[in-house]
PDB file of C-alpha atoms in Angstrom:
ATOM      1  CA  MET E  24      -0.079   0.177  -0.158  1.00  0.00           C
ATOM      2  CA  LEU E  25       1.289   2.974  -1.211  1.00  0.00           C
ATOM      3  CA  GLU E  26       0.162   5.457   1.589  1.00  0.00           C
ATOM      4  CA  ALA E  27       1.776   3.438   4.379  1.00  0.00           C
ATOM      5  CA  LYS E  28       5.004   2.963   2.520  1.00  0.00           C
ATOM      6  CA  VAL E  29       5.830   6.344   2.027  1.00  0.00           C
ATOM      7  CA  ILE E  30       4.114   7.945   5.102  1.00  0.00           C
ATOM      8  CA  ASN E  31       4.933   5.914   7.965  1.00  0.00           C
ATOM      9  CA  PRO E  32       8.919   6.396   7.733  1.00  0.00           C
ATOM     10  CA  PHE E  33       8.279  10.243   8.102  1.00  0.00           C
ATOM     11  CA  LEU E  34       5.934   9.048  11.320  1.00  0.00           C
ATOM     12  CA  GLU E  35       9.103   7.243  12.373  1.00  0.00           C
ATOM     13  CA  ALA E  36      11.526   9.945  11.621  1.00  0.00           C
ATOM     14  CA  ALA E  37       9.726  12.164  13.710  1.00  0.00           C
ATOM     15  CA  ALA E  38       9.521  10.493  16.741  1.00  0.00           C
ATOM     16  CA  ASN E  39      13.214   9.232  16.357  1.00  0.00           C
ATOM     17  CA  VAL E  40      14.490  13.152  15.766  1.00  0.00           C
ATOM     18  CA  LEU E  41      12.620  14.281  18.928  1.00  0.00           C
ATOM     19  CA  ALA E  42      13.942  11.251  21.156  1.00  0.00           C
ATOM     20  CA  THR E  43      17.561  11.535  19.780  1.00  0.00           C
ATOM     21  CA  MET E  44      17.710  15.307  19.592  1.00  0.00           C
ATOM     22  CA  ALA E  45      15.538  16.316  22.425  1.00  0.00           C
ATOM     23  CA  MET E  46      15.285  13.363  24.677  1.00  0.00           C
ATOM     24  CA  VAL E  47      11.529  13.836  24.078  1.00  0.00           C
ATOM     25  CA  GLN E  48       9.458  10.462  24.196  1.00  0.00           C
ATOM     26  CA  ALA E  49       6.740  10.979  21.572  1.00  0.00           C
ATOM     27  CA  THR E  50       3.653   8.700  21.724  1.00  0.00           C
ATOM     28  CA  PRO E  51       1.599   8.713  18.401  1.00  0.00           C
ATOM     29  CA  GLY E  52      -2.082   9.052  18.816  1.00  0.00           C
ATOM     30  CA  LYS E  53      -5.068   8.388  16.534  1.00  0.00           C
ATOM     31  CA  PRO E  54      -4.785   9.483  13.000  1.00  0.00           C
ATOM     32  CA  PHE E  55      -7.289  12.136  12.078  1.00  0.00           C
ATOM     33  CA  ILE E  56      -8.740  14.075   9.334  1.00  0.00           C
ATOM     34  CA  LYS E  57      -8.755  17.671  10.129  1.00  0.00           C
ATOM     35  CA  LYS E  58     -12.085  19.457  10.404  1.00  0.00           C
ATOM     36  CA  ASP E  59     -11.959  22.863   8.564  1.00  0.00           C
ATOM     37  CA  GLY E  60     -10.400  25.533  10.549  1.00  0.00           C
ATOM     38  CA  ALA E  61      -8.962  23.659  13.440  1.00  0.00           C
ATOM     39  CA  ALA E  62      -6.321  25.519  15.101  1.00  0.00           C
ATOM     40  CA  LEU E  63      -3.240  23.182  15.041  1.00  0.00           C
ATOM     41  CA  GLY E  64      -0.230  24.930  16.638  1.00  0.00           C
ATOM     42  CA  ASP E  65       1.712  27.762  17.841  1.00  0.00           C
ATOM     43  CA  VAL E  66       5.011  26.907  15.689  1.00  0.00           C
ATOM     44  CA  THR E  67       5.002  24.927  12.738  1.00  0.00           C
ATOM     45  CA  GLY E  68       7.918  23.746  10.439  1.00  0.00           C
ATOM     46  CA  ILE E  69       7.063  22.863   6.809  1.00  0.00           C
ATOM     47  CA  ILE E  70       9.119  21.436   4.059  1.00  0.00           C
ATOM     48  CA  GLY E  71       8.372  20.565   0.766  1.00  0.00           C
ATOM     49  CA  ILE E  72       8.976  16.970  -1.171  1.00  0.00           C
ATOM     50  CA  THR E  73      10.214  16.340  -4.601  1.00  0.00           C
ATOM     51  CA  GLY E  74      11.272  13.129  -6.727  1.00  0.00           C
ATOM     52  CA  ASP E  75       9.707   9.903  -7.195  1.00  0.00           C
ATOM     53  CA  HIS E  76       6.773  11.355  -4.767  1.00  0.00           C
ATOM     54  CA  GLN E  77       5.511  15.197  -4.837  1.00  0.00           C
ATOM     55  CA  GLY E  78       4.442  16.516  -1.181  1.00  0.00           C
ATOM     56  CA  SER E  79       4.834  18.345   1.979  1.00  0.00           C
ATOM     57  CA  LEU E  80       5.466  17.852   5.527  1.00  0.00           C
ATOM     58  CA  SER E  81       4.181  19.831   8.453  1.00  0.00           C
ATOM     59  CA  ILE E  82       5.481  19.450  12.115  1.00  0.00           C
ATOM     60  CA  SER E  83       2.974  21.653  14.352  1.00  0.00           C
ATOM     61  CA  PHE E  84       4.084  22.211  17.987  1.00  0.00           C
ATOM     62  CA  THR E  85       2.014  23.516  21.044  1.00  0.00           C
ATOM     63  CA  LYS E  86       3.915  26.371  22.907  1.00  0.00           C
ATOM     64  CA  PRO E  87       4.528  24.071  25.937  1.00  0.00           C
ATOM     65  CA  CYS E  88       5.881  21.207  24.366  1.00  0.00           C
ATOM     66  CA  ILE E  89       8.389  23.641  22.058  1.00  0.00           C
ATOM     67  CA  LEU E  90       9.685  25.276  25.211  1.00  0.00           C
ATOM     68  CA  GLN E  91      10.408  21.788  27.031  1.00  0.00           C
ATOM     69  CA  VAL E  92      11.979  20.803  23.308  1.00  0.00           C
ATOM     70  CA  MET E  93      14.172  23.897  23.940  1.00  0.00           C
ATOM     71  CA  ALA E  94      15.050  23.175  27.182  1.00  0.00           C
ATOM     72  CA  ASN E  95      16.312  19.676  26.626  1.00  0.00           C
ATOM     73  CA  LEU E  96      18.207  20.894  23.390  1.00  0.00           C
ATOM     74  CA  LEU E  97      20.013  23.613  24.838  1.00  0.00           C
ATOM     75  CA  GLY E  98      19.795  23.463  28.719  1.00  0.00           C
ATOM     76  CA  LEU E  99      18.235  26.616  28.858  1.00  0.00           C
ATOM     77  CA  GLU E 100      14.793  28.249  29.667  1.00  0.00           C
ATOM     78  CA  VAL E 101      12.971  29.837  26.795  1.00  0.00           C
ATOM     79  CA  THR E 102       9.631  31.414  27.448  1.00  0.00           C
ATOM     80  CA  GLU E 103       8.707  32.585  24.390  1.00  0.00           C
ATOM     81  CA  ILE E 104       8.559  31.584  20.476  1.00  0.00           C
ATOM     82  CA  ASN E 105      11.202  33.645  19.454  1.00  0.00           C
ATOM     83  CA  GLU E 106      13.809  33.785  16.825  1.00  0.00           C
ATOM     84  CA  GLU E 107      15.878  31.087  18.077  1.00  0.00           C
ATOM     85  CA  VAL E 108      12.765  28.860  18.607  1.00  0.00           C
ATOM     86  CA  CYS E 109      12.386  29.175  14.791  1.00  0.00           C
ATOM     87  CA  ASP E 110      15.591  28.230  13.934  1.00  0.00           C
ATOM     88  CA  ALA E 111      15.346  25.060  16.035  1.00  0.00           C
ATOM     89  CA  VAL E 112      12.271  24.157  14.922  1.00  0.00           C
ATOM     90  CA  GLY E 113      13.616  24.546  11.306  1.00  0.00           C
ATOM     91  CA  GLU E 114      16.162  22.359  12.028  1.00  0.00           C
ATOM     92  CA  ILE E 115      14.187  19.728  13.657  1.00  0.00           C
ATOM     93  CA  THR E 116      11.776  19.760  10.532  1.00  0.00           C
ATOM     94  CA  ASN E 117      15.165  19.068   8.083  1.00  0.00           C
ATOM     95  CA  MET E 118      16.121  16.401  10.657  1.00  0.00           C
ATOM     96  CA  ILE E 119      12.894  14.469  10.150  1.00  0.00           C
ATOM     97  CA  SER E 120      12.708  14.922   6.589  1.00  0.00           C
ATOM     98  CA  GLY E 121      16.324  13.524   6.278  1.00  0.00           C
ATOM     99  CA  ASP E 122      15.617  10.788   8.566  1.00  0.00           C
ATOM    100  CA  ALA E 123      12.667   9.805   6.774  1.00  0.00           C
ATOM    101  CA  ARG E 124      14.119   9.964   3.317  1.00  0.00           C
ATOM    102  CA  ARG E 125      17.191   7.709   4.675  1.00  0.00           C
ATOM    103  CA  ARG E 126      14.337   5.394   5.607  1.00  0.00           C
ATOM    104  CA  LEU E 127      12.543   5.697   2.238  1.00  0.00           C
ATOM    105  CA  GLU E 128      15.959   4.976   0.162  1.00  0.00           C
ATOM    106  CA  ALA E 129      16.332   1.644   1.705  1.00  0.00           C
ATOM    107  CA  GLN E 130      13.014   0.821  -0.182  1.00  0.00           C
ATOM    108  CA  GLU E 131      14.619   2.623  -3.268  1.00  0.00           C
ATOM    109  CA  ILE E 132      11.877   5.650  -3.334  1.00  0.00           C
ATOM    110  CA  MET E 133      14.171   8.481  -3.701  1.00  0.00           C
ATOM    111  CA  LEU E 134      12.976  11.952  -2.072  1.00  0.00           C
ATOM    112  CA  GLN E 135      14.493  15.443  -2.165  1.00  0.00           C
ATOM    113  CA  GLY E 136      13.757  17.787   0.591  1.00  0.00           C
ATOM    114  CA  GLY E 137      13.469  21.871   0.026  1.00  0.00           C
ATOM    115  CA  THR E 138      14.769  24.436   2.741  1.00  0.00           C
ATOM    116  CA  PRO E 139      12.144  24.586   5.671  1.00  0.00           C
ATOM    117  CA  THR E 140       9.985  27.339   6.471  1.00  0.00           C
ATOM    118  CA  VAL E 141       8.571  27.949   9.750  1.00  0.00           C
ATOM    119  CA  VAL E 142       5.531  29.831  10.662  1.00  0.00           C
ATOM    120  CA  SER E 143       4.762  31.105  14.099  1.00  0.00           C
ATOM    121  CA  GLY E 144       1.457  32.716  15.336  1.00  0.00           C
ATOM    122  CA  GLU E 145      -0.917  31.688  18.164  1.00  0.00           C
ATOM    123  CA  ASN E 146      -3.264  29.147  16.932  1.00  0.00           C
ATOM    124  CA  HIS E 147      -2.594  29.239  13.550  1.00  0.00           C
ATOM    125  CA  SER E 148      -3.780  26.577  11.009  1.00  0.00           C
ATOM    126  CA  ILE E 149      -1.979  24.403   8.021  1.00  0.00           C
ATOM    127  CA  THR E 150      -3.621  23.141   4.761  1.00  0.00           C
ATOM    128  CA  HIS E 151      -1.702  20.768   2.959  1.00  0.00           C
ATOM    129  CA  ILE E 152      -2.753  21.216  -0.885  1.00  0.00           C
ATOM    130  CA  HIS E 153      -2.617  17.715  -2.605  1.00  0.00           C
ATOM    131  CA  ASP E 154      -4.958  14.934  -4.384  1.00  0.00           C
ATOM    132  CA  GLY E 155      -3.521  11.986  -2.934  1.00  0.00           C
ATOM    133  CA  PRO E 156      -2.337   9.970   0.534  1.00  0.00           C
ATOM    134  CA  TYR E 157      -2.862  12.328   3.170  1.00  0.00           C
ATOM    135  CA  LEU E 158      -2.178  11.694   7.110  1.00  0.00           C
ATOM    136  CA  ALA E 159      -2.350  13.849  10.335  1.00  0.00           C
ATOM    137  CA  VAL E 160      -0.888  12.133  13.435  1.00  0.00           C
ATOM    138  CA  PRO E 161      -1.215  13.483  16.872  1.00  0.00           C
ATOM    139  CA  PHE E 162       2.035  13.062  19.345  1.00  0.00           C
ATOM    140  CA  SER E 163       1.785  13.559  23.092  1.00  0.00           C
ATOM    141  CA  THR E 164       4.600  13.847  24.808  1.00  0.00           C
ATOM    142  CA  PRO E 165       4.859  14.567  28.916  1.00  0.00           C
ATOM    143  CA  SER E 166       5.168  18.304  28.346  1.00  0.00           C
ATOM    144  CA  GLY E 167       2.331  18.764  25.577  1.00  0.00           C
ATOM    145  CA  ASP E 168       1.305  17.936  22.138  1.00  0.00           C
ATOM    146  CA  PHE E 169       2.770  18.327  18.424  1.00  0.00           C
ATOM    147  CA  THR E 170       1.291  17.104  15.281  1.00  0.00           C
ATOM    148  CA  VAL E 171       2.623  15.935  12.035  1.00  0.00           C
ATOM    149  CA  GLU E 172       0.977  16.018   8.913  1.00  0.00           C
ATOM    150  CA  ILE E 173       2.437  14.196   5.510  1.00  0.00           C
ATOM    151  CA  ALA E 174       0.774  14.946   2.018  1.00  0.00           C
ATOM    152  CA  PHE E 175       1.188  13.744  -1.306  1.00  0.00           C
ATOM    153  CA  ASN E 176      -0.167  14.248  -4.765  1.00  0.00           C
ATOM    154  CA  LYS E 177      -1.198  11.188  -6.717  1.00  0.00           C
ATOM    155  CA  GLN E 178       1.397   9.924  -9.070  1.00  0.00           C
TER     156      GLN E 178
ATOM    157  CA  MET Q  15      24.936  37.448 -10.115  1.00  0.00           C
ATOM    158  CA  LEU Q  16      23.173  34.307  -8.848  1.00  0.00           C
ATOM    159  CA  GLU Q  17      20.616  35.818  -6.336  1.00  0.00           C
ATOM    160  CA  ALA Q  18      18.915  38.187  -9.184  1.00  0.00           C
ATOM    161  CA  LYS Q  19      19.321  35.627 -11.679  1.00  0.00           C
ATOM    162  CA  VAL Q  20      16.946  32.899  -9.770  1.00  0.00           C
ATOM    163  CA  ILE Q  21      15.015  35.520  -7.788  1.00  0.00           C
ATOM    164  CA  ASN Q  22      13.685  37.702 -10.182  1.00  0.00           C
ATOM    165  CA  PRO Q  23      11.720  35.093 -12.039  1.00  0.00           C
ATOM    166  CA  PHE Q  24       9.778  34.522  -9.029  1.00  0.00           C
ATOM    167  CA  LEU Q  25       8.927  38.044  -8.314  1.00  0.00           C
ATOM    168  CA  GLU Q  26       7.768  38.455 -12.118  1.00  0.00           C
ATOM    169  CA  ALA Q  27       6.243  35.286 -11.884  1.00  0.00           C
ATOM    170  CA  ALA Q  28       4.066  36.669  -8.791  1.00  0.00           C
ATOM    171  CA  ALA Q  29       3.047  39.864 -10.571  1.00  0.00           C
ATOM    172  CA  ASN Q  30       2.204  38.097 -13.670  1.00  0.00           C
ATOM    173  CA  VAL Q  31      -0.283  35.132 -11.935  1.00  0.00           C
ATOM    174  CA  LEU Q  32      -1.872  37.796 -10.221  1.00  0.00           C
ATOM    175  CA  ALA Q  33      -2.561  39.886 -13.016  1.00  0.00           C
ATOM    176  CA  THR Q  34      -3.581  37.204 -15.113  1.00  0.00           C
ATOM    177  CA  MET Q  35      -5.573  35.091 -12.732  1.00  0.00           C
ATOM    178  CA  ALA Q  36      -7.212  37.738 -10.532  1.00  0.00           C
ATOM    179  CA  MET Q  37      -6.866  40.869 -12.703  1.00  0.00           C
ATOM    180  CA  VAL Q  38      -4.975  42.492  -9.714  1.00  0.00           C
ATOM    181  CA  GLN Q  39      -2.470  44.935 -10.904  1.00  0.00           C
ATOM    182  CA  ALA Q  40       0.595  44.284  -8.152  1.00  0.00           C
ATOM    183  CA  THR Q  41       3.462  46.961  -7.732  1.00  0.00           C
ATOM    184  CA  PRO Q  42       6.679  45.628  -6.119  1.00  0.00           C
ATOM    185  CA  GLY Q  43       7.903  47.758  -3.392  1.00  0.00           C
ATOM    186  CA  LYS Q  44      11.561  48.095  -1.688  1.00  0.00           C
ATOM    187  CA  PRO Q  45      12.779  44.620  -0.875  1.00  0.00           C
ATOM    188  CA  PHE Q  46      13.033  44.636   2.895  1.00  0.00           C
ATOM    189  CA  ILE Q  47      14.860  42.318   5.254  1.00  0.00           C
ATOM    190  CA  LYS Q  48      12.523  41.081   8.008  1.00  0.00           C
ATOM    191  CA  LYS Q  49      12.623  42.046  11.570  1.00  0.00           C
ATOM    192  CA  ASP Q  50      12.437  39.516  13.966  1.00  0.00           C
ATOM    193  CA  GLY Q  51       8.602  38.705  14.752  1.00  0.00           C
ATOM    194  CA  ALA Q  52       7.377  41.187  12.319  1.00  0.00           C
ATOM    195  CA  ALA Q  53       3.835  39.969  11.221  1.00  0.00           C
ATOM    196  CA  LEU Q  54       3.456  39.432   7.777  1.00  0.00           C
ATOM    197  CA  GLY Q  55       0.061  38.070   6.981  1.00  0.00           C
ATOM    198  CA  ASP Q  56      -3.239  36.625   7.565  1.00  0.00           C
ATOM    199  CA  VAL Q  57      -2.912  33.492   4.908  1.00  0.00           C
ATOM    200  CA  THR Q  58       0.405  32.257   3.500  1.00  0.00           C
ATOM    201  CA  GLY Q  59       1.078  29.723   0.642  1.00  0.00           C
ATOM    202  CA  ILE Q  60       4.563  28.019   0.891  1.00  0.00           C
ATOM    203  CA  ILE Q  61       6.204  25.877  -1.666  1.00  0.00           C
ATOM    204  CA  GLY Q  62       9.284  24.056  -1.678  1.00  0.00           C
ATOM    205  CA  ILE Q  63      12.010  24.193  -4.026  1.00  0.00           C
ATOM    206  CA  THR Q  64      14.486  21.429  -5.005  1.00  0.00           C
ATOM    207  CA  GLY Q  65      16.888  20.730  -8.171  1.00  0.00           C
ATOM    208  CA  ASP Q  66      19.862  22.946  -9.250  1.00  0.00           C
ATOM    209  CA  HIS Q  67      18.966  25.262  -6.401  1.00  0.00           C
ATOM    210  CA  GLN Q  68      17.421  24.353  -2.980  1.00  0.00           C
ATOM    211  CA  GLY Q  69      15.254  26.502  -1.427  1.00  0.00           C
ATOM    212  CA  SER Q  70      11.579  27.935  -0.647  1.00  0.00           C
ATOM    213  CA  LEU Q  71       9.069  30.321  -1.626  1.00  0.00           C
ATOM    214  CA  SER Q  72       6.221  31.991   0.285  1.00  0.00           C
ATOM    215  CA  ILE Q  73       3.326  34.711  -0.780  1.00  0.00           C
ATOM    216  CA  SER Q  74       1.787  35.977   2.344  1.00  0.00           C
ATOM    217  CA  PHE Q  75      -1.607  38.045   2.139  1.00  0.00           C
ATOM    218  CA  THR Q  76      -3.361  40.799   4.258  1.00  0.00           C
ATOM    219  CA  LYS Q  77      -6.823  39.895   4.389  1.00  0.00           C
ATOM    220  CA  PRO Q  78      -8.547  42.392   2.233  1.00  0.00           C
ATOM    221  CA  CYS Q  79      -5.953  41.675  -0.305  1.00  0.00           C
ATOM    222  CA  ILE Q  80      -7.044  37.975  -0.372  1.00  0.00           C
ATOM    223  CA  LEU Q  81     -10.401  38.748  -0.027  1.00  0.00           C
ATOM    224  CA  GLN Q  82     -10.499  40.937  -3.231  1.00  0.00           C
ATOM    225  CA  VAL Q  83      -8.392  38.356  -5.266  1.00  0.00           C
ATOM    226  CA  MET Q  84     -11.270  35.752  -4.366  1.00  0.00           C
ATOM    227  CA  ALA Q  85     -13.966  38.336  -5.454  1.00  0.00           C
ATOM    228  CA  ASN Q  86     -11.903  38.587  -8.683  1.00  0.00           C
ATOM    229  CA  LEU Q  87     -11.198  35.308  -9.459  1.00  0.00           C
ATOM    230  CA  LEU Q  88     -14.864  33.750  -8.315  1.00  0.00           C
ATOM    231  CA  GLY Q  89     -17.034  36.905  -9.256  1.00  0.00           C
ATOM    232  CA  LEU Q  90     -18.357  36.333  -5.276  1.00  0.00           C
ATOM    233  CA  GLU Q  91     -17.858  38.043  -2.483  1.00  0.00           C
ATOM    234  CA  VAL Q  92     -16.243  36.182   0.551  1.00  0.00           C
ATOM    235  CA  THR Q  93     -15.900  37.610   3.671  1.00  0.00           C
ATOM    236  CA  GLU Q  94     -13.722  35.536   5.773  1.00  0.00           C
ATOM    237  CA  ILE Q  95     -10.383  33.278   5.132  1.00  0.00           C
ATOM    238  CA  ASN Q  96     -12.243  29.941   5.007  1.00  0.00           C
ATOM    239  CA  GLU Q  97     -11.540  26.892   3.063  1.00  0.00           C
ATOM    240  CA  GLU Q  98     -12.137  27.862  -0.188  1.00  0.00           C
ATOM    241  CA  VAL Q  99      -9.641  30.949   0.201  1.00  0.00           C
ATOM    242  CA  CYS Q 100      -6.909  28.709   1.375  1.00  0.00           C
ATOM    243  CA  ASP Q 101      -7.219  26.299  -2.016  1.00  0.00           C
ATOM    244  CA  ALA Q 102      -7.207  29.423  -3.791  1.00  0.00           C
ATOM    245  CA  VAL Q 103      -3.977  30.715  -2.053  1.00  0.00           C
ATOM    246  CA  GLY Q 104      -2.223  26.940  -2.555  1.00  0.00           C
ATOM    247  CA  GLU Q 105      -3.327  27.065  -6.582  1.00  0.00           C
ATOM    248  CA  ILE Q 106      -1.727  30.573  -6.678  1.00  0.00           C
ATOM    249  CA  THR Q 107       1.428  29.502  -5.125  1.00  0.00           C
ATOM    250  CA  ASN Q 108       1.595  26.459  -7.384  1.00  0.00           C
ATOM    251  CA  MET Q 109       1.430  28.482 -10.233  1.00  0.00           C
ATOM    252  CA  ILE Q 110       3.861  31.181  -9.194  1.00  0.00           C
ATOM    253  CA  SER Q 111       6.206  28.333  -8.605  1.00  0.00           C
ATOM    254  CA  GLY Q 112       5.388  26.853 -12.093  1.00  0.00           C
ATOM    255  CA  ASP Q 113       5.395  30.108 -13.969  1.00  0.00           C
ATOM    256  CA  ALA Q 114       8.958  30.840 -12.196  1.00  0.00           C
ATOM    257  CA  ARG Q 115      10.297  27.654 -13.270  1.00  0.00           C
ATOM    258  CA  ARG Q 116       9.389  27.843 -16.627  1.00  0.00           C
ATOM    259  CA  ARG Q 117      11.191  31.407 -16.776  1.00  0.00           C
ATOM    260  CA  LEU Q 118      14.329  29.867 -15.225  1.00  0.00           C
ATOM    261  CA  GLU Q 119      14.378  26.660 -17.377  1.00  0.00           C
ATOM    262  CA  ALA Q 120      15.068  29.061 -20.199  1.00  0.00           C
ATOM    263  CA  GLN Q 121      18.126  30.110 -18.245  1.00  0.00           C
ATOM    264  CA  GLU Q 122      18.786  26.156 -18.466  1.00  0.00           C
ATOM    265  CA  ILE Q 123      18.388  26.334 -14.330  1.00  0.00           C
ATOM    266  CA  MET Q 124      16.022  23.378 -13.825  1.00  0.00           C
ATOM    267  CA  LEU Q 125      14.006  23.400 -10.465  1.00  0.00           C
ATOM    268  CA  GLN Q 126      11.317  21.393  -9.180  1.00  0.00           C
ATOM    269  CA  GLY Q 127       8.502  22.124  -6.814  1.00  0.00           C
ATOM    270  CA  GLY Q 128       6.854  20.499  -3.795  1.00  0.00           C
ATOM    271  CA  THR Q 129       3.183  20.624  -3.200  1.00  0.00           C
ATOM    272  CA  PRO Q 130       1.689  23.808  -1.592  1.00  0.00           C
ATOM    273  CA  THR Q 131       1.046  24.204   1.979  1.00  0.00           C
ATOM    274  CA  VAL Q 132      -1.088  26.981   3.556  1.00  0.00           C
ATOM    275  CA  VAL Q 133      -1.158  28.959   6.719  1.00  0.00           C
ATOM    276  CA  SER Q 134      -4.145  31.088   8.006  1.00  0.00           C
ATOM    277  CA  GLY Q 135      -4.135  32.441  11.253  1.00  0.00           C
ATOM    278  CA  GLU Q 136      -3.982  36.275  12.114  1.00  0.00           C
ATOM    279  CA  ASN Q 137      -0.940  38.281  12.000  1.00  0.00           C
ATOM    280  CA  HIS Q 138       1.564  35.165  11.754  1.00  0.00           C
ATOM    281  CA  SER Q 139       4.877  35.343  10.774  1.00  0.00           C
ATOM    282  CA  ILE Q 140       7.044  33.329   8.587  1.00  0.00           C
ATOM    283  CA  THR Q 141      10.655  32.457   8.914  1.00  0.00           C
ATOM    284  CA  HIS Q 142      12.639  30.580   5.786  1.00  0.00           C
ATOM    285  CA  ILE Q 143      15.688  28.602   7.314  1.00  0.00           C
ATOM    286  CA  HIS Q 144      18.522  28.875   4.552  1.00  0.00           C
ATOM    287  CA  ASP Q 145      22.052  29.991   4.418  1.00  0.00           C
ATOM    288  CA  GLY Q 146      22.123  31.581   0.777  1.00  0.00           C
ATOM    289  CA  PRO Q 147      20.411  34.291  -1.347  1.00  0.00           C
ATOM    290  CA  TYR Q 148      17.217  35.457   0.374  1.00  0.00           C
ATOM    291  CA  LEU Q 149      14.625  38.541  -0.736  1.00  0.00           C
ATOM    292  CA  ALA Q 150      11.316  39.789   0.537  1.00  0.00           C
ATOM    293  CA  VAL Q 151       9.656  42.031  -1.482  1.00  0.00           C
ATOM    294  CA  PRO Q 152       6.094  43.885  -0.330  1.00  0.00           C
ATOM    295  CA  PHE Q 153       3.823  44.355  -3.552  1.00  0.00           C
ATOM    296  CA  SER Q 154       0.866  47.000  -3.213  1.00  0.00           C
ATOM    297  CA  THR Q 155      -2.428  46.510  -4.923  1.00  0.00           C
ATOM    298  CA  PRO Q 156      -5.721  48.833  -4.686  1.00  0.00           C
ATOM    299  CA  SER Q 157      -7.100  46.455  -2.309  1.00  0.00           C
ATOM    300  CA  GLY Q 158      -4.173  45.697  -0.027  1.00  0.00           C
ATOM    301  CA  ASP Q 159      -0.695  44.298   0.146  1.00  0.00           C
ATOM    302  CA  PHE Q 160       0.894  40.935  -0.221  1.00  0.00           C
ATOM    303  CA  THR Q 161       4.662  39.880   0.264  1.00  0.00           C
ATOM    304  CA  VAL Q 162       6.770  37.323  -1.825  1.00  0.00           C
ATOM    305  CA  GLU Q 163      10.065  35.592  -0.113  1.00  0.00           C
ATOM    306  CA  ILE Q 164      12.435  33.755  -1.585  1.00  0.00           C
ATOM    307  CA  ALA Q 165      15.037  32.126   0.025  1.00  0.00           C
ATOM    308  CA  PHE Q 166      17.621  29.718  -1.210  1.00  0.00           C
ATOM    309  CA  ASN Q 167      20.791  27.663   0.584  1.00  0.00           C
ATOM    310  CA  LYS Q 168      24.324  28.182  -0.685  1.00  0.00           C
ATOM    311  CA  GLN Q 169      25.381  25.821  -3.559  1.00  0.00           C
TER     312      GLN Q 169
END
């Protein structure tokens, strides 16, 4: 099944990067289809994907979750979503994309990633424009939640 | 100069797509470097770019500007940034990316675009994670402003 084969490595990569980089244990929840206008996060990293499949990946953090990630990453307390936080979210997004692409290479699926873009703003929502497989998965951590979304166009 | 050669086609494409699709005459203003945390828009389309150069493109609309674009595109009045608006912003972003890539092919620069992602939320701000050429250009229209940003990694 194309969907699971291409999408699961991104979910595995998200949990792996958060655990490895930020010592945050993330538990995936039940995948969901978003309702129109649902608020998703306070800071989001987005990366475009090209190659054998064309799509986009986003990871949206609630403020408490990203502030804990920052504390673990840098060993210092951050209280606001500032430029440093945006840079870290971009780096995390890049690492998830890279980790997932390495996992997919083992299945001979070759993808390239663009450079990440980070959005900050309370309660923004994200819409992936696509006509193929799509998945949104909430992850819970002891310090709050984040959501990973992956969307692809049909081949 | 790499910067102008690669970046200008995206600015030309943005003005061209808005004029052609939505009969909106957009006048480019002075490029600027963003201050930390500057609010940029109410709805933003983002697309990742790979190929000979790796980067990202965003176009951020103020609410009055995108509502006018919608009125021109669809011939009906839209009063809120809803799902239909997000889909249109995604389509506009795709068209700008495609138009710019065709212009660059004439210079033998080959790029691919991912699928667009659209962010909605009042006064969100955008950070492109990159280490190379970058440009933010405000455009003014009779109905409000939009901003195009293009960022690339160093080769």
